[in-house]
Coordinates of C-alpha atoms and ligand atoms in Angstrom, one line a residue:
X51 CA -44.8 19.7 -33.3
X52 CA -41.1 21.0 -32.8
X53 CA -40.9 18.4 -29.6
X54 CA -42.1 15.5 -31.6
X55 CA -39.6 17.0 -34.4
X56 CA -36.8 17.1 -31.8
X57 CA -37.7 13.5 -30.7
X58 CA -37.2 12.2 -34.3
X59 CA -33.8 14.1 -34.7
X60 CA -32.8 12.7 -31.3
X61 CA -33.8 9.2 -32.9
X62 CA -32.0 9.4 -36.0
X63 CA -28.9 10.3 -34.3
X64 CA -28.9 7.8 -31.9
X65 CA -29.8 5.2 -34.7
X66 CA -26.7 7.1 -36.2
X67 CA -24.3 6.8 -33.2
X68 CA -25.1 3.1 -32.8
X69 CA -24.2 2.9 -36.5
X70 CA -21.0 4.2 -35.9
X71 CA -20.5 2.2 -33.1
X72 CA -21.2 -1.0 -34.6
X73 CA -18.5 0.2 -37.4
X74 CA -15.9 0.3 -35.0
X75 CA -16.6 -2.8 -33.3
X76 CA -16.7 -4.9 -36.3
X77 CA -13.2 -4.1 -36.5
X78 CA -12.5 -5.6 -33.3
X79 CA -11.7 -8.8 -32.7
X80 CA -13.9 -10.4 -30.4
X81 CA -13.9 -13.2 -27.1
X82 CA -16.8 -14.6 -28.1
X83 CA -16.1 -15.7 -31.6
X84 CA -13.1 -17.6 -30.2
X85 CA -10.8 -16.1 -32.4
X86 CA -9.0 -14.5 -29.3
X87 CA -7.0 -17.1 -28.9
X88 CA -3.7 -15.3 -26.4
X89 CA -5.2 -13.3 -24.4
X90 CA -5.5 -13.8 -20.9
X91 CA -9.2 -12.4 -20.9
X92 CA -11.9 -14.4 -21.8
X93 CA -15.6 -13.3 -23.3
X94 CA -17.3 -13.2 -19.7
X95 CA -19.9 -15.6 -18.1
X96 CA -23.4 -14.3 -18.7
X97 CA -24.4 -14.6 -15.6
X98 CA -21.0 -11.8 -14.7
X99 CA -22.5 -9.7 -18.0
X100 CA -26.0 -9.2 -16.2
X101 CA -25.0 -8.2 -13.3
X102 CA -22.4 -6.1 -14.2
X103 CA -25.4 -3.9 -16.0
X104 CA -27.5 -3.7 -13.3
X105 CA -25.1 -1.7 -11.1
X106 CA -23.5 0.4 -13.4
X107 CA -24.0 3.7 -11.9
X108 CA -22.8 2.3 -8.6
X109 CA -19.6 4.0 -7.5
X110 CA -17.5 1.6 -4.6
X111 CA -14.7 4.8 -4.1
X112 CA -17.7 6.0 -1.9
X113 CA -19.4 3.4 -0.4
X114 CA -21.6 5.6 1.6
X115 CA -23.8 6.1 -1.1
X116 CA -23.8 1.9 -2.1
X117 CA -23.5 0.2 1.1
X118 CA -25.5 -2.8 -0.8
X119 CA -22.6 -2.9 -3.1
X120 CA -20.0 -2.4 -0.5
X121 CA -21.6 -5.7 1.1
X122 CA -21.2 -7.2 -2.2
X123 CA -17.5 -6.3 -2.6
X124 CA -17.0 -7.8 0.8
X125 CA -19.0 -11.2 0.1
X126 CA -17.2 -11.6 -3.1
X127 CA -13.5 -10.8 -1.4
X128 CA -14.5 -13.4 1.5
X129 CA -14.8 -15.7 -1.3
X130 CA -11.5 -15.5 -1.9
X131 CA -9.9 -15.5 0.9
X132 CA -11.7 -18.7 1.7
X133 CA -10.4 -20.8 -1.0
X134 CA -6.7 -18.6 -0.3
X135 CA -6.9 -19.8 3.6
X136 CA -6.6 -16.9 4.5
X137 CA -6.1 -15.8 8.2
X138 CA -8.7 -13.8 10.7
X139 CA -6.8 -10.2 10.1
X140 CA -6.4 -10.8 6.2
X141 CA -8.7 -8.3 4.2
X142 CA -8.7 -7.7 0.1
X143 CA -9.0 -4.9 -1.6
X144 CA -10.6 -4.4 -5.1
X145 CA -8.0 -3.6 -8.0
X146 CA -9.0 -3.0 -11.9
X147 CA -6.6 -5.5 -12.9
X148 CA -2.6 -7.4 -12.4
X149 CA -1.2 -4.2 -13.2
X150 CA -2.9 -2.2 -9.7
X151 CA -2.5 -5.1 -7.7
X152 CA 1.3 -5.1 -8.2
X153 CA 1.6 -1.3 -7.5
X154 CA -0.7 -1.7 -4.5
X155 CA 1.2 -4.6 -2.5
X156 CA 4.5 -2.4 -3.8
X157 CA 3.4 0.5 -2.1
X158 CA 2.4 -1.6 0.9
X159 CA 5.9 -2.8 0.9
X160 CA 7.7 0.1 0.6
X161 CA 5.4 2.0 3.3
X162 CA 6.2 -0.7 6.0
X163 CA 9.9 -1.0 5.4
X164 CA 10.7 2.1 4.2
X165 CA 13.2 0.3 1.8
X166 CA 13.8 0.6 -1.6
X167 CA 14.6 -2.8 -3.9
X168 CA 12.5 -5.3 -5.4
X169 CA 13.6 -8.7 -5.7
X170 CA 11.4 -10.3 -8.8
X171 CA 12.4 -13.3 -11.5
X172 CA 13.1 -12.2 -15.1
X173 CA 9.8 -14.0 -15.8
X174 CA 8.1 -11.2 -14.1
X175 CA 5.5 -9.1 -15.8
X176 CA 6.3 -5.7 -17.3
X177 CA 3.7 -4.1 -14.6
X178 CA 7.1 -4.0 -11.9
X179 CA 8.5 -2.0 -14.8
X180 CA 6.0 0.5 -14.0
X181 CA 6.1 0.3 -10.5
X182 CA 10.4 1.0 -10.6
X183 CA 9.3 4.1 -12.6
X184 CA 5.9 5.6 -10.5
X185 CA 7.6 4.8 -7.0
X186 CA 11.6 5.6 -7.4
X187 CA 12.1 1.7 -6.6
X188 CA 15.1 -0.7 -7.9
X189 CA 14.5 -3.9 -9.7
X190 CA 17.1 -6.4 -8.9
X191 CA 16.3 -9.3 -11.5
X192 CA 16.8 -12.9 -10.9
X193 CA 17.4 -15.7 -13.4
X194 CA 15.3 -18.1 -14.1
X195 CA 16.1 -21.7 -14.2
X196 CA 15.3 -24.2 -17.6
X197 CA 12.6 -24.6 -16.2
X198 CA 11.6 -21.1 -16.3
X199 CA 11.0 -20.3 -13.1
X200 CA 12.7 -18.4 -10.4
X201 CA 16.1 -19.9 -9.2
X202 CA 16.0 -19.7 -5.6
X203 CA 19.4 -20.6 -4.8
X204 CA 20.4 -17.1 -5.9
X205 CA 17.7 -15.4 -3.6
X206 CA 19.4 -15.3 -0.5
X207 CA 22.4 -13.7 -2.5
X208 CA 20.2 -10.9 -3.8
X209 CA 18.5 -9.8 -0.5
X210 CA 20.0 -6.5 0.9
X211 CA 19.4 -4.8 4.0
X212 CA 17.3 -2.3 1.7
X213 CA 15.2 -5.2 0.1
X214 CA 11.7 -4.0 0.7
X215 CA 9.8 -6.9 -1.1
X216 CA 10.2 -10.4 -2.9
X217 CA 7.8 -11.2 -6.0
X218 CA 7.3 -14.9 -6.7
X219 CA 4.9 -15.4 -10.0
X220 CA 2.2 -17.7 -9.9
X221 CA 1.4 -18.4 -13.8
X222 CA 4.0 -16.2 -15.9
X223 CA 2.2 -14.1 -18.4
X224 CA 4.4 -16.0 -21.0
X225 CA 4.5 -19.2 -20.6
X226 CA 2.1 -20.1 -17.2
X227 CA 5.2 -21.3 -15.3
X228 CA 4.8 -21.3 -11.6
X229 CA 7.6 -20.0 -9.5
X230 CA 8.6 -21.9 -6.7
X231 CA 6.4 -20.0 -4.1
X232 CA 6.3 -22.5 -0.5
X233 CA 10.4 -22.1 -0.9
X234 CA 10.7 -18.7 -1.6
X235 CA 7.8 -18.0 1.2
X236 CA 10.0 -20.2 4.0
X237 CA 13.4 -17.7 2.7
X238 CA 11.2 -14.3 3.5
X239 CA 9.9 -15.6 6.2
X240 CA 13.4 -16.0 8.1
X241 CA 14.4 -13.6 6.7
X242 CA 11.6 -11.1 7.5
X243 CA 10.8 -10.1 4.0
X244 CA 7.7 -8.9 2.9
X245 CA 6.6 -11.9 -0.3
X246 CA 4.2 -10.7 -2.7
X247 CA 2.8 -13.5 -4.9
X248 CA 1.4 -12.1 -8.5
X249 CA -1.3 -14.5 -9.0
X250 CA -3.3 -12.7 -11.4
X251 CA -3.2 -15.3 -14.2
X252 CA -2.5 -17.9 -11.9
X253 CA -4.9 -17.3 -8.7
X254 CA -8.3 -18.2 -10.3
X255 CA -7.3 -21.5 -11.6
X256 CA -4.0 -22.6 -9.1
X257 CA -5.8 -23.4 -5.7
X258 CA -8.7 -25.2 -7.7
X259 CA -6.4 -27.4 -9.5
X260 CA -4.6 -28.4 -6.4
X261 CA -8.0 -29.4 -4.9
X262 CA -8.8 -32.4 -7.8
X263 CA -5.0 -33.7 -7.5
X264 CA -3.2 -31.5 -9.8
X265 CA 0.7 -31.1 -8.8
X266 CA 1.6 -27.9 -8.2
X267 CA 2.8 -25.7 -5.7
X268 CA 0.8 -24.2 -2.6
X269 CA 0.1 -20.1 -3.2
X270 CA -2.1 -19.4 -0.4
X271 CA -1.9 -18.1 3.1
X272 CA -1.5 -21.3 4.3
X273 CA 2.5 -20.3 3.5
X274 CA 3.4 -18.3 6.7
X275 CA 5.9 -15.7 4.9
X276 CA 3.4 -15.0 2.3
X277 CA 2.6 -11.5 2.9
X278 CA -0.1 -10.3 -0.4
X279 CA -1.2 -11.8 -3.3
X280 CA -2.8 -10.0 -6.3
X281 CA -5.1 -12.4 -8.5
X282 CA -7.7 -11.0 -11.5
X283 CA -11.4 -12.1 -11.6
X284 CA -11.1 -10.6 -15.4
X285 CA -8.3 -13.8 -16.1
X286 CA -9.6 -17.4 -15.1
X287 CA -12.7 -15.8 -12.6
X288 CA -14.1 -15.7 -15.8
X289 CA -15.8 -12.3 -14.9
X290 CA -15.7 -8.9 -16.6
X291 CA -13.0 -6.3 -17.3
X292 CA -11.9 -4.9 -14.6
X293 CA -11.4 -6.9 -11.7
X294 CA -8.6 -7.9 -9.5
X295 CA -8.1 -8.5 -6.0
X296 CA -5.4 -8.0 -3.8
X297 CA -5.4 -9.6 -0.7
X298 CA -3.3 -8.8 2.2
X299 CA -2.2 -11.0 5.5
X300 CA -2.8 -8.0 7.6
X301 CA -6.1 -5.6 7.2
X302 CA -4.2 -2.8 8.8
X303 CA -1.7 -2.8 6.3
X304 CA -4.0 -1.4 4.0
X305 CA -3.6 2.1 6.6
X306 CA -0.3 1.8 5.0
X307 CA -1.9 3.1 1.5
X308 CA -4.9 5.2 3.3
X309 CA -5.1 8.9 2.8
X310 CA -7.5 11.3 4.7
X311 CA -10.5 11.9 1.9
X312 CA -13.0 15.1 1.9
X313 CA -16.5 15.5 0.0
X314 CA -16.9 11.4 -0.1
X315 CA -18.9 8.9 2.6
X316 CA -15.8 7.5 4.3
X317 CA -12.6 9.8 6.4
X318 CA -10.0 7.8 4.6
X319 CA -9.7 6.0 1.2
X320 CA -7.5 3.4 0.9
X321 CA -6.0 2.4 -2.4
X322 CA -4.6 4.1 -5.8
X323 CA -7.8 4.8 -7.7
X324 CA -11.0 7.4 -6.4
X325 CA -14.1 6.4 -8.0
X326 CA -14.6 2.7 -9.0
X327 CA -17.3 1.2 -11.0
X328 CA -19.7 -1.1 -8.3
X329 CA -20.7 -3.2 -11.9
X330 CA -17.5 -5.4 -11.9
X331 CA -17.3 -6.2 -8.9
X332 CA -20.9 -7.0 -9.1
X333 CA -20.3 -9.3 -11.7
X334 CA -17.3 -10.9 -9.9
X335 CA -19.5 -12.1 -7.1
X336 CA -22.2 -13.0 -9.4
X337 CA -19.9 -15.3 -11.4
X338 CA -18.5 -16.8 -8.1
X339 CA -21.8 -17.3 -6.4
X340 CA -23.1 -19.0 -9.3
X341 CA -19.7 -21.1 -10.0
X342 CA -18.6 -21.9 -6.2
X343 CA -15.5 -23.9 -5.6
X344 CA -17.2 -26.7 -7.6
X345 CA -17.9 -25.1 -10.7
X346 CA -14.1 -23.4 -11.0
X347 CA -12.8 -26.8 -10.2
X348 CA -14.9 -29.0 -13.2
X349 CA -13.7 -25.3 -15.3
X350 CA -10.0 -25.8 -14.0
X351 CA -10.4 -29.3 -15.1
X352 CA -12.0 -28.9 -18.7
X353 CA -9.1 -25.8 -20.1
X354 CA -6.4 -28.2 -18.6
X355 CA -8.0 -31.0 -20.6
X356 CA -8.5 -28.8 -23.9
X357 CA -4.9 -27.7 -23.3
X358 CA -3.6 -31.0 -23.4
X359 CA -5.8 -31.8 -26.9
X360 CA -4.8 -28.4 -28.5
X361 CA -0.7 -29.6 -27.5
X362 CA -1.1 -32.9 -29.0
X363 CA -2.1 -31.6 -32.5
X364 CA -0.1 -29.1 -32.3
X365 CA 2.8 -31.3 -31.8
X366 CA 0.9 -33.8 -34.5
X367 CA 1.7 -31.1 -37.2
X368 CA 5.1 -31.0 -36.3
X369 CA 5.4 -28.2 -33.6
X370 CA 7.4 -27.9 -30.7
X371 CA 6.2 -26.3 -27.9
X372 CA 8.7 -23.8 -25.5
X373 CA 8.2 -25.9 -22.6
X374 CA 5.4 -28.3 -21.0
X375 CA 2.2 -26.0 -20.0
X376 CA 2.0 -26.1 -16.0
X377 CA -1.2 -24.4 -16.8
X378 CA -3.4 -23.6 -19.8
X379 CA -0.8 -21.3 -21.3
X380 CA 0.7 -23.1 -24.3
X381 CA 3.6 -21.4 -26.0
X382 CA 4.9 -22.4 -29.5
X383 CA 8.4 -22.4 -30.5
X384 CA 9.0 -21.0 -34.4
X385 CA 11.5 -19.8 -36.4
X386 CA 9.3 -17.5 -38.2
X387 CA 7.9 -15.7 -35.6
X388 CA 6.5 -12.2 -37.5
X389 CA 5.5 -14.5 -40.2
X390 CA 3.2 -16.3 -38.5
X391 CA 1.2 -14.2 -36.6
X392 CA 0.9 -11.8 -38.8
X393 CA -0.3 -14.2 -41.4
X394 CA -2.8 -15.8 -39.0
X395 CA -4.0 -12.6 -38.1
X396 CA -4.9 -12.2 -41.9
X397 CA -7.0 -15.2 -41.6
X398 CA -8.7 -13.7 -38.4
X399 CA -7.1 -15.5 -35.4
X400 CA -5.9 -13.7 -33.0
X401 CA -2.0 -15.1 -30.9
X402 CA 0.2 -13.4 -28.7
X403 CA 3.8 -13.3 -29.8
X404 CA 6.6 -13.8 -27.1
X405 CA 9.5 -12.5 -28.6
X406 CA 12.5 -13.2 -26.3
X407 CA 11.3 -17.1 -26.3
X408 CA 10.8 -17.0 -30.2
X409 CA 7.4 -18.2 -29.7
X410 CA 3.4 -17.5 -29.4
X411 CA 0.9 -18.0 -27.1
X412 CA -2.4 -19.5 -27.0
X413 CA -4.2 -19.2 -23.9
X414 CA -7.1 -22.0 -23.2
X415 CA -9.4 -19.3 -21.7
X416 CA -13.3 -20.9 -20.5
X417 CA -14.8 -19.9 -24.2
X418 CA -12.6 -21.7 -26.2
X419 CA -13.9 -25.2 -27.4
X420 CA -12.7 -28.3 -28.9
X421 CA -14.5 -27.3 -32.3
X422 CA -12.6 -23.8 -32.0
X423 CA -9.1 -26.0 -31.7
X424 CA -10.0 -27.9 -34.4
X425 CA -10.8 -25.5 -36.8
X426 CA -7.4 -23.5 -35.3
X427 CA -5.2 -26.4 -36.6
X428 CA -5.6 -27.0 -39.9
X429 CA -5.1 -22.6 -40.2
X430 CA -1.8 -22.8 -38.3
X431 CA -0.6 -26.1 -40.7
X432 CA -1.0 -24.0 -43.7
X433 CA 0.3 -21.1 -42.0
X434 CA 3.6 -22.7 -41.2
X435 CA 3.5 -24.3 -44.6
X436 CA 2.7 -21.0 -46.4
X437 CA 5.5 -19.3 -44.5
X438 CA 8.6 -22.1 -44.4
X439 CA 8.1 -23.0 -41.0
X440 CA 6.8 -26.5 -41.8
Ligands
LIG620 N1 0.8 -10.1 -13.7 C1 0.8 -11.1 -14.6 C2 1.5 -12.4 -14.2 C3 0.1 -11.0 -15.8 O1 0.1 -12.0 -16.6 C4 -0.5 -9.8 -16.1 C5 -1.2 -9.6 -17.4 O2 -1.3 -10.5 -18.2 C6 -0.5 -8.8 -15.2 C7 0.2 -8.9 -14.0 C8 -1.2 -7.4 -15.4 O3 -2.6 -7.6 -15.4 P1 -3.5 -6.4 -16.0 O4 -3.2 -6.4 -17.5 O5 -4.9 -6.9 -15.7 O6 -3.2 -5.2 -15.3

């Protein structure tokens, strides 16, 4: 009797808690609606959402205990180094976002030169901010040129003899521009300079776009002085939060960031994090098994093709955009910036303001449709109207 009354307790509170929980997420804005519309997430593929439940006790900081799941990290990091090109000594490294990626190749850097200064565009994202701070390292910014990318005829002016790295950006976090990464790869290269390429926007929809005839620069390892490139599943691989990838010319550069571990399955443990969920990554390779090269290609193809439609009506109700979209990042010029998105916020869609450009950002992710554009418009029109914009 008491157990069957404890059962019933237990029940009611876990009815209670899920209550609760359902409380706080209706607060929450959410992928799936398509109200989201600039982030650089997306709602995941369900085919990524299933597996990323079946493995979540699995723990990849001690591979040991998973080798299934290790196996699985390694097939889904050869998938990217396929499409990368990369070379036989490359090897990747699993990251839980843009943000570990950077700090990882950083710390690669610094550990093989022993120097001190980062050479990045102004473009760059905030994550080198971070990495200045955590590792006692000097940002030495370079400006970017109208068409806001990295002007590389003031690189060979910034490089020191304590220059430990060079960061071209393969997809800007605000606008999608694409720095000019085969020349900035041939300058480190004779100039023996480790090049990091952040591709975390970038790197899941870049390569595939080249492949169907898109113009746009190379950012694999078919670039001789590319050195690492970090690029997130959890952007355009259309997989769950958190996965990235760092991938690195040389596999023993990744001794570099080793340390000697105790009381796991493995001597050393390379990397900044200790334990790391097995269920990402698990959806990562599920998403890219199921996708292949093909299937991010036609998707590469259809948010470049919705971009194009959402930057025609928004230009039809008289918008201007900050600059052409390289990518599926479209960034709108206003005056009334606050204004704006705060008042389309209040009709429950969700942009990204850009301040320094005076602008927002929509981000064509793989769950936004043409309906969800064209019920976006006629809210922003009244928006603008509502505010003085238009
Ligand atoms: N690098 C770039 C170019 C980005 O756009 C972002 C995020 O938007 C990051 C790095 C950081 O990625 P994360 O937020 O996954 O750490």
């Amino acid at each position: 009797m008491t157990k069957c009354m404890a059962k019933q307790d237990l029940d009611e509170r876990e009815k209670s808690i899920f209550k609760n929980l359902s409380d706080f997420q209706k607060k929450d804005f959410s992928f799936q609606s398509g109200r989201i519309l600039g982030s650089m997430c997306s709602h995941p593929h369900p085919i990524a959402k299933k597996a990323f439940v079946q493995f979540l006790e699995t723990n990849i900081g001690d591979p040991g205990l998973f080798p299934g799941t290790k196996e699985i990290e390694q097939e889904f990091i050869s998938f990217i180094m396929d499409f990368l090109n990369s070379p036989p000594s490359a090897s990747g490294h699993i990251v839980s976002g843009g943000t570990e990626g950077n700090i990882a190749a950083m710390w690669v850097a610094k550990q093989l030169s022993n120097k001190n200064e980062i050479i990045l565009p102004s473009s760059a994202h905030f994550s080198f901010e971070k990495i200045a701070s955590l590792m006692n390292m000097k940002l030495k910014t370079i400006p970017i040129t109208q068409n806001h990318c990295m002007d590389i005829t003031q690189l060979k002016k910034h490089i020191t003899s304590d220059t430990a790295a060079v960061i071209g950006i393969a997809g800007t976090t605000d606008l999608g521009a694409i720095d000019p990464i085969p020349e900035i790869s041939e300058i480190c290269e004779n100039e023996h300079i480790f090049f990091h390429v952040d591709a975390a926007f970038g790197g899941f929809i870049i390569p595939f776009l080249r492949n169907i005839g898109f113009h746009l620069p190379c950012i694999d390892f078919s670039l001789k002085g590319l050195s690492t490139i970090s690029l997130d599943a959890h952007k355009m691989g259309y997989a769950t939060i958190p996965l990235g990838t760092l991938i690195l010319r040389e596999k023993r550069w990744l001794e570099e960031i080793s340390v000697k571990s105790q009381c796991i399955s493995t001597e050393t443990q390379a990397g900044i994090l200790g334990t790391r969920s097995g269920a990402p990554v698990a959806a990562g390779y599920a998403v890219t098994q199921y996708l292949g090269k093909k299937g991010y290609e036609q998707l590469a193809k259809e948010v470049m093709d919705l971009t194009k439609y959402a930057v025609q009506n928004i230009n039809n109700i008289g918008l201007e955009l900050v600059m052409e979209p390289p990518l599926n990042v479209i960034t709108v010029k206003v005056n009334k910036l606050n204004n704006i998105v705060d008042t389309l916020a209040e009709y429950g869609w969700k942009v990204n303001k850009v301040d320094h450009l005076s602008g927002f950002r929509i981000v064509i992710m793989p769950q936004i449709t043409k309906s969800i554009i064209d019920k976006f418009i006629p809210i922003l029109k009244r928006t603008c109207h509502e505010v003085g914009e238009l």
